[in-house]
Short mmCIF file of C-alpha atoms and ligand atoms in Angstrom, two decimals:
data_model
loop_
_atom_site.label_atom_id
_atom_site.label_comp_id
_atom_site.label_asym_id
_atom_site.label_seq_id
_atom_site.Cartn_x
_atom_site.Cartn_y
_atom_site.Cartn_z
CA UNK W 1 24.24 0.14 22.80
CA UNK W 2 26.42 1.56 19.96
CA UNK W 3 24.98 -1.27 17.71
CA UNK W 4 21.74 -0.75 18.81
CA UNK W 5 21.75 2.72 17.70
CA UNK W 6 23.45 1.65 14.32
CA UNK W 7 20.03 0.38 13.45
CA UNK W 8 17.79 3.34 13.69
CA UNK W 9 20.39 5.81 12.44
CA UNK W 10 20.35 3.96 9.48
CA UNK W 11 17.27 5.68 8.29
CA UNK W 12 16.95 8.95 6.78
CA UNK W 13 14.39 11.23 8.90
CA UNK W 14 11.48 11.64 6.71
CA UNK W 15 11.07 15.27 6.97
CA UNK W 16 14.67 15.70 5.95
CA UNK W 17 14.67 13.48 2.70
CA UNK W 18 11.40 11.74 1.62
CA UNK W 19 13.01 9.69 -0.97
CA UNK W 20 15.93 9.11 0.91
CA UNK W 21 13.70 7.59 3.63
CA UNK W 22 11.86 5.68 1.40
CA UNK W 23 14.99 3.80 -0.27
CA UNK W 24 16.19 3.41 3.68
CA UNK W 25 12.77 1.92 4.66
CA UNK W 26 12.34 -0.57 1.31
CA UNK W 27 16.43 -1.71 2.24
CA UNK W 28 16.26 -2.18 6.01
CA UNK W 29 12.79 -3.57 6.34
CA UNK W 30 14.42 -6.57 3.77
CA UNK W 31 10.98 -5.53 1.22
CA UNK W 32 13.82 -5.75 -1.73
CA UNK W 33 17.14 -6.16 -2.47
CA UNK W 34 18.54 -4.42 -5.71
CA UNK W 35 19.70 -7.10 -8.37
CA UNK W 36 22.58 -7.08 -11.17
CA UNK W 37 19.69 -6.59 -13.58
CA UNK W 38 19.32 -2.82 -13.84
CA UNK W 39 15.95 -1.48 -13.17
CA UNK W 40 14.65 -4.96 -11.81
CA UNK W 41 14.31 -5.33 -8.15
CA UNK W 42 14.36 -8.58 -6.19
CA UNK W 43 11.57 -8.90 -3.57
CA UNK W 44 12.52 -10.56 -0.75
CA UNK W 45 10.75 -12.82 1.87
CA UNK W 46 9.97 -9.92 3.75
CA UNK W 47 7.91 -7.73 0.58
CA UNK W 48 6.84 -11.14 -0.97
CA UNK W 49 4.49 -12.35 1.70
CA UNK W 50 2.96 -8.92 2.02
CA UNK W 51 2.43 -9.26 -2.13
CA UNK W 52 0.72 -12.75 -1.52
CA UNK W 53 -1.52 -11.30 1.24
CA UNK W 54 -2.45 -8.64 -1.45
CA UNK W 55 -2.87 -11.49 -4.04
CA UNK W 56 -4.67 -13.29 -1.64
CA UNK W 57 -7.47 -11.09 -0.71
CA UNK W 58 -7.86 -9.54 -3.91
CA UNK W 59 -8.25 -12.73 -5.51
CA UNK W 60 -10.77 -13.76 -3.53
CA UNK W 61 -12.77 -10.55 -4.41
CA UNK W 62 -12.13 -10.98 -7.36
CA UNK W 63 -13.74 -14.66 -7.13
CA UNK W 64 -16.89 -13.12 -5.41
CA UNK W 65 -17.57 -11.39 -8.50
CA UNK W 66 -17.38 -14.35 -10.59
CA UNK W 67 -13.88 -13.72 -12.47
CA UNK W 68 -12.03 -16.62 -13.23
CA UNK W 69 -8.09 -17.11 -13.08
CA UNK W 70 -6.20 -17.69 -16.73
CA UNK W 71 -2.44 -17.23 -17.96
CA UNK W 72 -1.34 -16.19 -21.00
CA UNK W 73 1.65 -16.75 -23.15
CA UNK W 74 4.43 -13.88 -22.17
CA UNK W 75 5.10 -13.10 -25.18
CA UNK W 76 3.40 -10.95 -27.90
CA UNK W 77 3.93 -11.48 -31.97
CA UNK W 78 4.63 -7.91 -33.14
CA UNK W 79 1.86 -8.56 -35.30
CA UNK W 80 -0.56 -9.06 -32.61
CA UNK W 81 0.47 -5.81 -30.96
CA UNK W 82 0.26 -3.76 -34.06
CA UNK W 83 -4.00 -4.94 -34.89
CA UNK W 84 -4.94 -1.78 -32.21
CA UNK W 85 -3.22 1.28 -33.53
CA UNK W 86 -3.82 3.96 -30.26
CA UNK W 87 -2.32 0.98 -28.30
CA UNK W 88 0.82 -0.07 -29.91
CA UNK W 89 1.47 3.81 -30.06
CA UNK W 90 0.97 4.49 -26.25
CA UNK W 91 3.15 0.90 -25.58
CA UNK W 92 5.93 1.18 -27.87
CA UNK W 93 8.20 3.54 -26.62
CA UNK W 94 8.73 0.89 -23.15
CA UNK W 95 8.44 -2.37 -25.39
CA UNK W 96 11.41 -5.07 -24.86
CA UNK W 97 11.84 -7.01 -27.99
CA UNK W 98 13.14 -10.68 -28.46
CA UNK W 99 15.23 -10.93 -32.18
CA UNK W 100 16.56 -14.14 -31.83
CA UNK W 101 16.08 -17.62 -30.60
CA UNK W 102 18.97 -19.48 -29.95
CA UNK W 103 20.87 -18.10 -32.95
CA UNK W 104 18.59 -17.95 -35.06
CA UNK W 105 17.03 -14.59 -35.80
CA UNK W 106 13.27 -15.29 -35.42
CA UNK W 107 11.25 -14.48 -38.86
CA UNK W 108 8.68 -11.92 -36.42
CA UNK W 109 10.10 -10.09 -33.51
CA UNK W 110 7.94 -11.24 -30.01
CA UNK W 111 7.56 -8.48 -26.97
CA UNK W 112 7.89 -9.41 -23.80
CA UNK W 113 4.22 -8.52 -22.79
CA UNK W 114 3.78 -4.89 -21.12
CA UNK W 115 0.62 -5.50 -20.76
CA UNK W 116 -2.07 -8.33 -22.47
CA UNK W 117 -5.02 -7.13 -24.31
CA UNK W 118 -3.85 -8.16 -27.45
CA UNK W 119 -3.50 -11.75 -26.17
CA UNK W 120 -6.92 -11.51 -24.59
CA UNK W 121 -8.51 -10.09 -27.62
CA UNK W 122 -6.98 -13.14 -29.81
CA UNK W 123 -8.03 -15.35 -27.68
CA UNK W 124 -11.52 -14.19 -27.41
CA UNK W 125 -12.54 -13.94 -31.28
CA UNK W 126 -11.68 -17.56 -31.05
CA UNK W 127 -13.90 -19.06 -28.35
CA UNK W 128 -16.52 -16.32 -28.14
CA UNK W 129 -19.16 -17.01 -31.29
CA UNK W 130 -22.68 -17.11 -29.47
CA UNK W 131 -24.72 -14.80 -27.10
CA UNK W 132 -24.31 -18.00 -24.31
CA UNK W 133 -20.32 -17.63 -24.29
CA UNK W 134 -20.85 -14.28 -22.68
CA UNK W 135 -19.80 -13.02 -20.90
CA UNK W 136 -16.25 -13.85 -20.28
CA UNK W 137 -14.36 -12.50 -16.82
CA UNK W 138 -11.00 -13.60 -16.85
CA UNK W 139 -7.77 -12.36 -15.37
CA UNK W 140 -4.48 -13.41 -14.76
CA UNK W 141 -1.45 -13.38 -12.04
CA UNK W 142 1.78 -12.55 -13.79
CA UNK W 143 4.32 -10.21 -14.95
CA UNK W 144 5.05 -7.54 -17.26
CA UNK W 145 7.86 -5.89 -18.29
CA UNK W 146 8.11 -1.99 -19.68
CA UNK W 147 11.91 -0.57 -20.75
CA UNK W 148 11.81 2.12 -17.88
CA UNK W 149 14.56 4.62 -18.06
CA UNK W 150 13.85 5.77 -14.35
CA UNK W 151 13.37 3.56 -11.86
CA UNK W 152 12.18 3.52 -7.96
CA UNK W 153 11.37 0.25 -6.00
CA UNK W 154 7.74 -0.58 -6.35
CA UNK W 155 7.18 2.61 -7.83
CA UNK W 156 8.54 2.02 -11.41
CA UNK W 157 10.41 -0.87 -12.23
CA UNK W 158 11.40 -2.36 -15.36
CA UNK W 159 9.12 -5.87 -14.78
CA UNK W 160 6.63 -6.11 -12.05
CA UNK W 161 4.03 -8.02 -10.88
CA UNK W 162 0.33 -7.34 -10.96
CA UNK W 163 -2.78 -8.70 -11.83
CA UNK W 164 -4.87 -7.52 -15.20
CA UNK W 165 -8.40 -8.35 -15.60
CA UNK W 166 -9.69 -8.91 -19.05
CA UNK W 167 -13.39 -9.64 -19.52
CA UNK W 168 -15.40 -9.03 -22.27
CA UNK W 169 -19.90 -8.30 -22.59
CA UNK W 170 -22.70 -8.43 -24.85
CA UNK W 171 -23.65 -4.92 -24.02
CA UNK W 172 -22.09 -1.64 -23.61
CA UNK W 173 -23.84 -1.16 -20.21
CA UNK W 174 -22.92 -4.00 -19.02
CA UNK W 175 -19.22 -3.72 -19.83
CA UNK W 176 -19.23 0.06 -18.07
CA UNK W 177 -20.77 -1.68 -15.10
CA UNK W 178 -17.66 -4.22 -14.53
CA UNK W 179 -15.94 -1.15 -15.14
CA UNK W 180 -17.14 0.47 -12.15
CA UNK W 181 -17.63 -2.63 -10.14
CA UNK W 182 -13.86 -3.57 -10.43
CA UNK W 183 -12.64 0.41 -9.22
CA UNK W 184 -15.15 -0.23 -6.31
CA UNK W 185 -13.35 -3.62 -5.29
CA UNK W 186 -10.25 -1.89 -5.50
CA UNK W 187 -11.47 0.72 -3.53
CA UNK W 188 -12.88 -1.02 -0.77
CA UNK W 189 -9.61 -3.42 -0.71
CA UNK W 190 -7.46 -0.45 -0.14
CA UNK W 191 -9.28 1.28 2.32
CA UNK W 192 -10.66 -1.78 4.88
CA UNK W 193 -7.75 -3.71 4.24
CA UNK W 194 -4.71 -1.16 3.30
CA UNK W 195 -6.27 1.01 5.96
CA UNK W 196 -5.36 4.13 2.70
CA UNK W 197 -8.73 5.83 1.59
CA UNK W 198 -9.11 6.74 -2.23
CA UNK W 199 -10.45 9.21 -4.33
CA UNK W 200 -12.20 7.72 -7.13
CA UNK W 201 -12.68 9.37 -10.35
CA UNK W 202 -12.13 9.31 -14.05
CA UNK W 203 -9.08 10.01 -16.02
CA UNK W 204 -8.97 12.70 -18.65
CA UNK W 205 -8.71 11.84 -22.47
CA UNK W 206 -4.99 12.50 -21.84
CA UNK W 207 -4.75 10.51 -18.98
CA UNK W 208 -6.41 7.66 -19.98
CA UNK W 209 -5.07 3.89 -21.06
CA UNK W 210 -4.06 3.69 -24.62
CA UNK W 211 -6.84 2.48 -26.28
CA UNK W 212 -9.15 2.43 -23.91
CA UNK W 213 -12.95 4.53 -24.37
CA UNK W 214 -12.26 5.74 -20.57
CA UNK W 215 -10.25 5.32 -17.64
CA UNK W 216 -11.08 5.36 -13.99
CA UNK W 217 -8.73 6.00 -11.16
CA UNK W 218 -8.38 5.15 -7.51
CA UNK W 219 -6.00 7.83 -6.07
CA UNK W 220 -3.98 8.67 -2.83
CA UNK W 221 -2.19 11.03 -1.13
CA UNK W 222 1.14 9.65 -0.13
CA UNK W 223 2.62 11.12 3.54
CA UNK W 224 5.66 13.44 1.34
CA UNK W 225 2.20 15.27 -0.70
CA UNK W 226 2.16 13.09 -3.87
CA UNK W 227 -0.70 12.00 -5.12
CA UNK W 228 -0.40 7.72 -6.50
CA UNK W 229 -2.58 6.42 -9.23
CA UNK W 230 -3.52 3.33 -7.23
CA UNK W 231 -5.14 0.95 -9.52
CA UNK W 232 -7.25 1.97 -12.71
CA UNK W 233 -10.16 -0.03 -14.88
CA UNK W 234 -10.69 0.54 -18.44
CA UNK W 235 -13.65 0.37 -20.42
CA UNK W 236 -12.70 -0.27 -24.24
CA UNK W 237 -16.29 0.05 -25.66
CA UNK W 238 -15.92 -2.36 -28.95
CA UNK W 239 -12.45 -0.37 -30.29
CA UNK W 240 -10.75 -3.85 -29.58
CA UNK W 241 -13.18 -5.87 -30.45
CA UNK W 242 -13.22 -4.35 -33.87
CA UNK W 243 -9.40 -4.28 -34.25
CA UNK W 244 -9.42 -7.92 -33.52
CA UNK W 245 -13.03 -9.10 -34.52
CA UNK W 246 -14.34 -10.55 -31.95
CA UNK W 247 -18.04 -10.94 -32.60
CA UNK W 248 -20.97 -12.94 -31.41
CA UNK W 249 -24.62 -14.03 -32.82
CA UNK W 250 -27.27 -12.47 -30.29
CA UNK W 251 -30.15 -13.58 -29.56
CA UNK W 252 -31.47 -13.05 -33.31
CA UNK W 253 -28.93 -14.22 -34.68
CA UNK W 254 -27.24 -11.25 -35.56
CA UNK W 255 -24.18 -10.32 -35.51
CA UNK W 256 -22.99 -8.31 -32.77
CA UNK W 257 -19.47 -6.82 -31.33
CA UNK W 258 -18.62 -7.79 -28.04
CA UNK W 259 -17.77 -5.22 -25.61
CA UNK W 260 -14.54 -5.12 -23.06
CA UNK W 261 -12.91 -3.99 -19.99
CA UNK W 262 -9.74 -4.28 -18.63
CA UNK W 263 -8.20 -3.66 -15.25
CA UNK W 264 -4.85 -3.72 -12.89
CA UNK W 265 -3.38 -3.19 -9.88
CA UNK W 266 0.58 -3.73 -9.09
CA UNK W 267 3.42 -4.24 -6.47
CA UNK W 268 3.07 0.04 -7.16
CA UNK W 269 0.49 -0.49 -4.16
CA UNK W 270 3.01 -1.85 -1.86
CA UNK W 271 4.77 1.66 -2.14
CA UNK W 272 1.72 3.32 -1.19
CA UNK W 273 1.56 1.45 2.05
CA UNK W 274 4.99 2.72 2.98
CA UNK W 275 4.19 6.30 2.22
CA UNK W 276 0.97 6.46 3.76
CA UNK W 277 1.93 4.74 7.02
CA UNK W 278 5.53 4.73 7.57
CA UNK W 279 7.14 6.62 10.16
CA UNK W 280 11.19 7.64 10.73
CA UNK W 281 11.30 3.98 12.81
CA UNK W 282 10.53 2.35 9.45
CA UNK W 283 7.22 0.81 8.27
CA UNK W 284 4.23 0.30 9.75
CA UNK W 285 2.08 -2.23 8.58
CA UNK W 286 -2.11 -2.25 8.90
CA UNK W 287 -2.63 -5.46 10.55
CA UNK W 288 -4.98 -7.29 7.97
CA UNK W 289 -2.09 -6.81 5.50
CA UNK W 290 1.09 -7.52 7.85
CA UNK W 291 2.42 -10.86 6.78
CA UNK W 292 3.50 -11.41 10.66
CA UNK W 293 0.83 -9.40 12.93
CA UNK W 294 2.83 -10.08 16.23
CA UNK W 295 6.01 -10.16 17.33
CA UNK W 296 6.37 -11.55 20.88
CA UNK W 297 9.86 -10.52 22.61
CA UNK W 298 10.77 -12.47 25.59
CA UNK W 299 13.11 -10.35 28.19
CA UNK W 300 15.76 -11.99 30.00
CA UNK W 301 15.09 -14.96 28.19
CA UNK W 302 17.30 -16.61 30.22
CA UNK W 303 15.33 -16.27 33.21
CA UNK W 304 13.76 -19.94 33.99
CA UNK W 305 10.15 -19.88 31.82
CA UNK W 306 10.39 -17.04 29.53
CA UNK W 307 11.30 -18.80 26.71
CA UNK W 308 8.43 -21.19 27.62
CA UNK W 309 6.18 -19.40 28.54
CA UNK W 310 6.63 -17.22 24.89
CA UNK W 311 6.74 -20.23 22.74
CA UNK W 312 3.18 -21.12 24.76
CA UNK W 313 1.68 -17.76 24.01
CA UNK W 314 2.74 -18.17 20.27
CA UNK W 315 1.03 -21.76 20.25
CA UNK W 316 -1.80 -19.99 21.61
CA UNK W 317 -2.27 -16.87 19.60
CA UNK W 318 -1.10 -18.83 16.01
CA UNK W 319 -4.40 -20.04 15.82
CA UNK W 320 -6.09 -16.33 15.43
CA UNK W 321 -3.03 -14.61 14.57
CA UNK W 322 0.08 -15.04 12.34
CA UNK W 323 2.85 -14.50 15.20
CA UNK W 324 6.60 -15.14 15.94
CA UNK W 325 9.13 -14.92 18.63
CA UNK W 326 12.23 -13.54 18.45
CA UNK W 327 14.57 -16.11 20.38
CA UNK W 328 17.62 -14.89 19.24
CA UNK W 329 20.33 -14.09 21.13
CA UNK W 330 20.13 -10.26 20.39
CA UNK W 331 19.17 -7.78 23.27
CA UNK W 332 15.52 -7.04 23.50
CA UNK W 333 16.24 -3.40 22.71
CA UNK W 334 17.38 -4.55 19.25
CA UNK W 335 14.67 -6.95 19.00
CA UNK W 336 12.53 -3.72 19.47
CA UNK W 337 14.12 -1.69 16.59
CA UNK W 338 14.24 -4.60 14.43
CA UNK W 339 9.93 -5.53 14.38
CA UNK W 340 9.67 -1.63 14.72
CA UNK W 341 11.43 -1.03 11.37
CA UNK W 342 9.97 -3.86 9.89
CA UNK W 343 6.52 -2.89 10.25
CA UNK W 344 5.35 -5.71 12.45
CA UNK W 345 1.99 -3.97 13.96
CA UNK W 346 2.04 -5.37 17.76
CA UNK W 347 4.64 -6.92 19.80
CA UNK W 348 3.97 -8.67 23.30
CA UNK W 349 7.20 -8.13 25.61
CA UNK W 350 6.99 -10.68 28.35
CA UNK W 351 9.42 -10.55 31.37
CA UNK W 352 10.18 -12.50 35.15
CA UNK W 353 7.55 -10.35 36.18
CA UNK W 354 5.26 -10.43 33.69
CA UNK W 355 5.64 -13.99 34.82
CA UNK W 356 4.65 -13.63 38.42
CA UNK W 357 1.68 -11.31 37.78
CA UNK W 358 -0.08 -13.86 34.40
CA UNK W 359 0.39 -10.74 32.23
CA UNK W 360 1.82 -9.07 28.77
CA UNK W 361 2.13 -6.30 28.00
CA UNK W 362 1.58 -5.18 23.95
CA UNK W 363 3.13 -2.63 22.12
CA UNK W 364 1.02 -1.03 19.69
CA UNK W 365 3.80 -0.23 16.56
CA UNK W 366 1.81 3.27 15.23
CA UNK W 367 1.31 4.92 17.90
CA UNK W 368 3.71 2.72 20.95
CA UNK W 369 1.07 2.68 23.29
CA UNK W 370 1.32 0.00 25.56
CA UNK W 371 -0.95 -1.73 26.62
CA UNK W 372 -0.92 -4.43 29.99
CA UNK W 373 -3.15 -7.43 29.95
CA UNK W 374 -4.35 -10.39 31.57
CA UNK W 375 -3.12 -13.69 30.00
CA UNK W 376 -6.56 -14.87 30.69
CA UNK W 377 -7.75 -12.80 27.92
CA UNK W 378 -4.63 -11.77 25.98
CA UNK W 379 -6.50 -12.79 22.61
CA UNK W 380 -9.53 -10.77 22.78
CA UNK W 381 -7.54 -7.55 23.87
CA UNK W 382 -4.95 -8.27 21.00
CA UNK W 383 -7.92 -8.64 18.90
CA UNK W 384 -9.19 -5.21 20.10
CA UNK W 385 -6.04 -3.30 19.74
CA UNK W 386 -5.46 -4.81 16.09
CA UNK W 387 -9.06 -3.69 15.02
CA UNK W 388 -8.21 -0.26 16.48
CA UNK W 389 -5.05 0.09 14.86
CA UNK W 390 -6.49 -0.74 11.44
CA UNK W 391 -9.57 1.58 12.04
CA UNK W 392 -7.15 4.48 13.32
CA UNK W 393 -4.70 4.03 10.50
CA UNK W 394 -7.11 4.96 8.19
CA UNK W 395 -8.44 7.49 10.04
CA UNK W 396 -5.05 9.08 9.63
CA UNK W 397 -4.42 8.46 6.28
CA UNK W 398 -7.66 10.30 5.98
CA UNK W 399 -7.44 13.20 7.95
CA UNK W 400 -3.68 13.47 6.26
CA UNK W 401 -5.40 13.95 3.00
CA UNK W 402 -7.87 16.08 4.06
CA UNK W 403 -5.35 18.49 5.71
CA UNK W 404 -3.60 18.65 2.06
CA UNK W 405 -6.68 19.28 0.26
CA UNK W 406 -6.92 22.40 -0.99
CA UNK W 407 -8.98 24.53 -3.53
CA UNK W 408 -7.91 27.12 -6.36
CA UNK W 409 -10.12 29.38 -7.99
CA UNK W 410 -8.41 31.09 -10.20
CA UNK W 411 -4.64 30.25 -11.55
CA UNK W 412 -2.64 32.17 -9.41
CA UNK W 413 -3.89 30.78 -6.66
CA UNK W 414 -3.55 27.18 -7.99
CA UNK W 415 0.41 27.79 -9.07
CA UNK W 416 1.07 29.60 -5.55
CA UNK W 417 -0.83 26.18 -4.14
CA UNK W 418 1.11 23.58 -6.33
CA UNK W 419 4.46 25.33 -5.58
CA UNK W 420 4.12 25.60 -1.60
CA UNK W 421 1.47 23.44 -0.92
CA UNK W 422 2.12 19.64 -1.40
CA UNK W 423 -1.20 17.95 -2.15
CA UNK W 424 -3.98 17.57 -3.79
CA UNK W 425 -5.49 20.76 -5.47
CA UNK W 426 -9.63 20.77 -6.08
CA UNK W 427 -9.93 23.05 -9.32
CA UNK W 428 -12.43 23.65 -12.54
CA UNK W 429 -11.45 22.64 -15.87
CA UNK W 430 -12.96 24.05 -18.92
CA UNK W 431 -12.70 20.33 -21.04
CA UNK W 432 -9.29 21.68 -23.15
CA UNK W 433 -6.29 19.40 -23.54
CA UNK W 434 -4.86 22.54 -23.79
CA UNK W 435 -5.05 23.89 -20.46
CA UNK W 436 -4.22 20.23 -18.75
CA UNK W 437 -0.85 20.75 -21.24
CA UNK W 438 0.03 24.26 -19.85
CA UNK W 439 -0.62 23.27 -16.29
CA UNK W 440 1.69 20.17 -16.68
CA UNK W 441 4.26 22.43 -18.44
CA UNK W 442 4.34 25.61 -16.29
CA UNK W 443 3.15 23.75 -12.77
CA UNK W 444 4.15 19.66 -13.21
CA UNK W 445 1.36 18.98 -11.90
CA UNK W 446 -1.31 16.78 -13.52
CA UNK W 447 -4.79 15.69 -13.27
CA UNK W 448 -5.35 13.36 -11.09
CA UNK W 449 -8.81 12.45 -11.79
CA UNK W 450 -12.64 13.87 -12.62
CA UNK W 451 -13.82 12.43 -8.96
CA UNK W 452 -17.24 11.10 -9.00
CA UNK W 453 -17.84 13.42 -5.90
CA UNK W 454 -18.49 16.66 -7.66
CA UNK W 455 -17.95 19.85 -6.40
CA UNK W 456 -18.57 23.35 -7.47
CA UNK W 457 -15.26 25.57 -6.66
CA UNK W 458 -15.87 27.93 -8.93
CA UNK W 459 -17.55 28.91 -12.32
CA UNK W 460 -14.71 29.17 -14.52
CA UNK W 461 -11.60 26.91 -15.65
CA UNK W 462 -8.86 27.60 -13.39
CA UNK W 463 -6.27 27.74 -16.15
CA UNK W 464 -8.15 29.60 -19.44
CA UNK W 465 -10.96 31.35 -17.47
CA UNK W 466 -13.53 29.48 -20.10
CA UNK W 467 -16.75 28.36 -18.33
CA UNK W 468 -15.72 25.14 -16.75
CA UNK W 469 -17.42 21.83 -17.61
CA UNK W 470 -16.11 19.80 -14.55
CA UNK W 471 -13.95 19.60 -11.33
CA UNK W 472 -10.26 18.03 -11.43
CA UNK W 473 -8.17 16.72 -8.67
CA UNK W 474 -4.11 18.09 -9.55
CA UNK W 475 -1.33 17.32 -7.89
CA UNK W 476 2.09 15.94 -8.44
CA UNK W 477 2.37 12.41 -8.47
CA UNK W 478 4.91 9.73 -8.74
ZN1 ZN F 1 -9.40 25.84 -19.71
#
């Protein structure tokens, strides 16, 4: 037993030490391991396959809409990444730079990419000339790397991996469009299959991407009170397209600048599923995400036909469900802690008597209800109980955020709401950079976003008391 309890007192309660927890949770569910490269993590088997999942189904969403798969060079002539000047400015500070090759000092310096616009936008003023190459809806699987000084598993690292869509449009409308389009896929991905709902919105002037005409935002709430910019999409307008000339003969044969988005989401998101859902056992994985959705533990394995009888119920339930058993040779009250911390969403235990009476029973991981069945019809209940879990899950997440919520009227209310309240804070904004700026300073919190659900809180701008223009989602965010 002492071992046993070795396992759970590993982690930090949550309510004692969020970030604490988190590290504890990211080590003993094997997501990462830290590696002699500072500020680069090393994911694991364990945080890979729930990354491929997340490639998986986004790619095929992305697909749906027509975007095709490229990949670019990683690195950047500094040339290249000097054509657009607001986005060489935002990028520089975080560039990595390679001198030399070899020994030889190279005649231009190349960054490691931090992100690939640049690449994109060369590209495209070479093949796109006519109306009929248009539009274009690439995006590519890959890495970046930004010189971090801080850095937090998933959260901030100094090279992660992500996806960044690049496409580029005849028309202004119909680049805005992909805009929104992409935010909603993102959306919808996070919610139905992260079970984590998301407010979506746009990003102030200060907020936004540099270079970019406007930003939009998915949000959430994380369990600890701090909000996490999600995944964002970028409309560029024709800024790029002018800073790297990308033009193409309409149908009048005119001459006409194309139009561009961009848009990304990272391993960042894989941080948001373990501070939305995890609990002080570890993580808890939705089941359309979790790269193993069942864990079957046999007890007294020993016993004649348990081990058979589990390796039968796997052969049977691998062909709707991605399952294991654990056959090792620890004690099933390990085997217990062990799927519990690392997320697994059900586990069948089945026993001698289990045996006798043709029945399982499964062990819901969120909420450890337990649940007996038939083995007649173990893959329709299992089936059941997954779809409940994953609807509950983000029913929680939901009502989580709700309950921190709040609204501020005037500032004292929003600083007394920032300081004791962790959240998100609803509050008017007059338009002024000036007021987001004294709000960061005095508060640390930012905006969030300019949801597209508008509501009226109150007439005035919460910081300057100017009539407001718009509502603002604050909060503190990682
Ligand atoms: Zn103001």
């Amino acid at each position: 037993m002492a071992k046993e309890k070795k396992l759970v007192e590993a982690i930090t309660s949550m309510e004692e030490d969020f970030a604490q927890w988190y590290t504890d949770v990211v080590k003993k569910a094997e997501l990462i391991e830290y590696s002699n490269v500072k500020g680069c993590m090393i994911l694991r088997p364990n945080g890979y396959a729930i990354w491929e999942n997340i490639q998986k189904e986004l790619d095929r969403r992305f697909k749906e809409t027509g975007v095709e798969n490229v990949y670019m060079p990683l690195f950047i002539p500094e040339s290249l990444l000097q054509r657009e000047k607001d986005h060489v400015e935002g990028f520089a500070p975080e560039v990595a730079w390679v001198t030399h090759g070899g020994m030889e000092p190279l005649q231009e310096r190349l960054c490691v990419r931090p992100t690939s616009e640049t690449l994109f936008c060369d590209m495209y003023s070479n093949i796109i000339q006519s109306y009929r190459d248009l539009p274009k809806l690439y995006n590519q699987w890959c890495s970046v790397v930004r010189w971090e000084k801080t850095t937090r598993p998933f959260l901030r690292s100094m090279e992660f991996l992500w996806q960044e869509g690049h496409t580029a449009h005849a028309t202004e409308e119909e680049a805005e469009e992909r805009t929104i389009q992409m935010l909603n896929v993102y959306a919808d991905f996070c919610e139905q299959i992260l079970a984590i709902p998301m407010i979506k919105g746009k990003k102030t002037d200060k907020e936004k991407f540099a270079g970019a005409h406007s930003t939009y935002t998915i949000e959430a709430l994380m369990h600890d009170g701090k909000a996490l910019q999600s995944g964002t999409s970028h409309n560029f307008g024709d800024g790029f397209a002018h800073a790297f000339d990308i033009q193409y003969t309409d149908k009048d044969n005119k001459l006409q600048y194309v139009h561009q988005t961009s848009w990304g989401m990272s391993t960042r998101i894989i941080g948001a599923i373990i501070m939305v859902h995890g609990d002080d056992s570890g993580l808890v994985l939705p089941p359309r995400i979790a790269p193993v959705q069942v864990m079957i533990v046999p007890i007294a394995q020993h016993k004649e036909g348990v081990l058979n009888k589990a390796y039968e119920l796997r052969d049977r339930l691998a062909k709707s469900f991605s399952v294991k058993v654990d056959d090792s040779d620890k004690s099933p009250g390990w085997k217990f802690s062990e799927q519990e911390m690392r997320g697994i969403p059900t586990r069948i235990e089945i026993g001698p008597k289990d045996l006798e009476a043709n029945q399982a029973v499964i062990v819901r991981r969120d909420t450890r209800e337990k649940i007996v069945v038939s083995l007649d019809e173990i893959e329709t209940k299992l089936a059941q109980v997954q779809e409940t879990m994953q609807q509950e899950m983000l029913e929680r997440a939901r009502a989580h955020r709700d309950a921190h919520t709040y609204q501020a009227a005037n500032y004292e209310e929003f600083k007394e709401l920032i300081a004791n309240k962790p959240g998100f804070v609803k509050a008017m904004w007059c338009g002024d950079e000036a007021c987001e700026l004294k709000i960061k300073e005095e508060t640390t919190a930012t905006s969030r976003c300019m949801p597209f659900e508008q509501e009226h809180v109150a007439d005035t701008c919460v910081c300057c008391g100017k009539p407001a223009k718009t509502m603002v989602y604050w909060g503190k965010a990682y």
